[in-house]
Amino acid sequence: MKAQLDAMHRSSDYSEFHTAGWLFSELLPLAYSGAFRPESDVRGTQLQRLGHGDAPFDILCATLTPWNGKSLLVLGWTGQPDGPSERYVRSFSALADDQKANVAIHAGFEEQENLMLRPSWWDGLPKASRITLEARRMAGTDMAPEKIHDDMGSAKLALSTALVEAAYRFDGPITGSN
């Protein structure tokens, strides 16, 4: 992917790089930035199977960052219009606006290595909630090799009720968006 992004930068042609963003109504208790290969969408539907065959895998970049006292989630990707990354973004966009912040938090624990938490928030969670989030974080590693392919939109552990104030798409509309 680096070579592809370098070529885009050198040519100033970003037509193959897609981005979408959501501004939440409040500051969420964590931030993250990184890239991952989406194996399933936010509803648990398999998108690509890693480690099998020699097909190239889509990569999705995700950043959840503070912005003017609120949180902004930005997803960026390359790949086919109906590829795994695009379908992941569509599944996130199709969530009800009152589910998106909660799913963004759960996804951070599942997909991001560079995760920063507000200590008072983490310490204030019930022990069972911390154990659930730690299990999601370790899923797919040597310590817990099986990934969790569940419906994050129906997560019983509610971590945020923040609403979406604004949604952005920088290369056209997201189909299936609310």
Coordinates of C-alpha atoms in Angstrom, one line a residue:
M1 CA 0.0 0.0 0.0
K2 CA 2.9 2.4 0.7
A3 CA 4.1 2.2 -2.9
Q4 CA 0.5 3.0 -4.1
L5 CA 0.2 6.0 -1.7
D6 CA 3.7 7.2 -2.7
A7 CA 2.7 7.1 -6.4
M8 CA -0.5 9.0 -5.6
H9 CA 1.5 11.7 -3.8
R10 CA 4.1 12.0 -6.5
S11 CA 1.4 12.4 -9.2
S12 CA -1.0 14.5 -7.0
D13 CA -3.7 12.1 -8.3
Y14 CA -5.8 11.0 -5.2
S15 CA -8.8 9.8 -7.2
E16 CA -8.2 6.2 -6.0
F17 CA -8.0 7.3 -2.3
H18 CA -11.4 7.5 -0.6
T19 CA -12.3 9.0 2.7
A20 CA -15.4 9.3 4.9
G21 CA -15.8 10.9 8.3
W22 CA -18.2 11.3 11.1
L23 CA -18.2 14.1 13.8
F24 CA -19.6 12.9 17.1
S25 CA -21.6 15.2 19.4
E26 CA -19.1 14.7 22.3
L27 CA -15.5 13.8 23.1
L28 CA -15.2 10.0 23.2
P29 CA -13.0 8.4 25.9
L30 CA -10.4 7.1 23.5
A31 CA -8.4 8.0 20.4
Y32 CA -6.7 5.8 17.8
S33 CA -4.9 5.8 14.5
G34 CA -3.8 3.0 12.3
A35 CA -4.6 0.7 9.4
F36 CA -6.1 -2.8 9.3
R37 CA -7.3 -5.4 6.8
P38 CA -11.1 -5.6 7.5
E39 CA -11.9 -9.3 7.8
S40 CA -15.6 -8.6 8.6
D41 CA -17.8 -5.6 8.5
V42 CA -19.4 -4.0 11.6
R43 CA -22.3 -6.5 11.4
G44 CA -20.0 -9.5 11.4
T45 CA -20.3 -10.3 7.7
Q46 CA -17.1 -11.8 6.3
L47 CA -15.3 -9.5 3.8
Q48 CA -12.0 -11.2 3.2
R49 CA -10.2 -14.2 4.5
L50 CA -6.6 -13.4 5.5
G51 CA -3.9 -16.0 5.2
H52 CA -5.5 -18.0 2.4
G53 CA -4.5 -17.7 -1.3
D54 CA -2.5 -15.0 -2.9
A55 CA -5.1 -12.4 -3.5
P56 CA -4.2 -8.8 -2.5
F57 CA -6.0 -7.6 0.6
D58 CA -7.7 -4.3 1.1
I59 CA -6.4 -2.0 3.8
L60 CA -8.5 0.5 5.7
C61 CA -7.0 3.4 7.6
A62 CA -8.9 4.6 10.7
T63 CA -8.4 7.6 12.9
L64 CA -10.5 8.6 15.8
T65 CA -9.3 11.9 17.1
P66 CA -10.3 14.8 19.4
W67 CA -11.5 17.8 17.4
N68 CA -12.8 21.0 19.0
G69 CA -14.0 19.2 22.1
K70 CA -15.7 16.5 20.1
S71 CA -14.4 13.3 18.4
L72 CA -14.0 12.9 14.7
L73 CA -13.7 9.4 13.0
V74 CA -12.1 9.4 9.6
L75 CA -11.8 6.2 7.5
G76 CA -9.5 6.2 4.4
W77 CA -9.0 3.4 1.8
T78 CA -8.0 2.4 -1.6
G79 CA -9.4 -0.6 -3.5
Q80 CA -12.2 -1.7 -5.7
P81 CA -15.6 0.2 -5.4
D82 CA -17.2 -2.9 -3.9
G83 CA -14.1 -4.2 -2.2
P84 CA -13.8 -5.2 1.5
S85 CA -12.8 -1.7 2.7
E86 CA -15.7 0.0 0.9
R87 CA -18.2 -2.5 2.2
Y88 CA -16.8 -2.0 5.7
V89 CA -17.4 1.7 5.4
R90 CA -20.9 1.2 4.0
S91 CA -21.8 -1.1 6.9
F92 CA -20.6 1.5 9.4
S93 CA -22.5 4.2 7.6
A94 CA -25.7 2.2 7.5
L95 CA -25.7 2.0 11.3
A96 CA -28.2 4.3 13.1
D97 CA -26.5 7.5 14.2
D98 CA -26.9 6.7 17.8
Q99 CA -24.9 3.4 17.3
K100 CA -21.9 4.8 15.5
A101 CA -19.9 6.1 18.4
N102 CA -20.4 2.9 20.3
V103 CA -19.2 0.8 17.3
A104 CA -16.3 3.1 16.7
I105 CA -15.1 2.4 20.3
H106 CA -15.6 -1.4 20.0
A107 CA -13.8 -1.3 16.6
G108 CA -10.9 0.6 18.1
F109 CA -10.4 -2.2 20.6
E110 CA -10.6 -4.9 17.9
E111 CA -8.6 -3.3 15.0
Q112 CA -6.1 -0.8 16.4
E113 CA -2.7 -1.2 18.0
N114 CA -2.3 2.6 18.6
L115 CA -5.1 3.0 21.1
M116 CA -5.1 5.8 23.7
L117 CA -7.7 5.7 26.5
R118 CA -8.8 8.3 29.1
P119 CA -7.6 6.6 32.3
S120 CA -10.5 7.8 34.4
W121 CA -12.9 6.3 31.9
W122 CA -11.1 2.9 31.8
D123 CA -10.8 2.8 35.6
G124 CA -14.5 3.6 35.9
L125 CA -15.7 0.7 33.8
P126 CA -16.9 -2.4 35.6
K127 CA -14.4 -5.2 35.6
A128 CA -16.6 -7.4 33.4
S129 CA -16.6 -4.6 30.7
R130 CA -12.8 -4.3 30.9
I131 CA -12.5 -8.0 30.5
T132 CA -14.8 -8.0 27.4
L133 CA -12.8 -5.1 25.8
E134 CA -9.5 -6.8 26.5
A135 CA -10.8 -10.0 24.9
R136 CA -11.8 -8.0 21.8
R137 CA -8.4 -6.4 21.8
M138 CA -6.5 -9.7 22.0
A139 CA -8.7 -11.6 19.4
G140 CA -6.7 -12.7 16.4
T141 CA -3.4 -12.6 18.2
D142 CA -1.2 -15.4 19.5
M143 CA -2.9 -15.1 22.9
A144 CA -6.4 -15.5 21.4
P145 CA -6.1 -16.7 17.8
E146 CA -9.8 -16.6 16.9
K147 CA -11.1 -13.3 15.7
I148 CA -14.4 -12.1 17.0
H149 CA -16.8 -11.7 14.0
D150 CA -19.9 -10.4 15.7
D151 CA -22.4 -7.7 15.2
M152 CA -20.8 -4.6 16.8
G153 CA -24.0 -2.7 16.1
S154 CA -25.8 -5.0 18.6
A155 CA -23.1 -4.9 21.2
K156 CA -24.6 -5.4 24.6
L157 CA -21.8 -3.4 26.2
A158 CA -22.8 0.3 25.6
L159 CA -19.8 2.5 25.8
S160 CA -21.2 5.7 24.3
T161 CA -24.5 7.3 23.4
A162 CA -22.9 10.2 21.4
L163 CA -24.7 11.1 18.3
V164 CA -23.4 11.9 14.8
E165 CA -23.5 15.7 14.2
A166 CA -22.1 15.6 10.7
A167 CA -21.0 13.0 8.1
Y168 CA -18.5 13.6 5.3
R169 CA -17.6 11.8 2.2
F170 CA -14.8 13.3 0.2
D171 CA -15.3 11.3 -3.1
G172 CA -19.0 10.9 -3.4
P173 CA -22.0 9.7 -1.4
I174 CA -21.8 6.5 0.7
T175 CA -24.6 4.3 -0.5
G176 CA -26.8 3.0 2.3
S177 CA -26.0 6.1 4.5
N178 CA -28.5 7.4 7.0

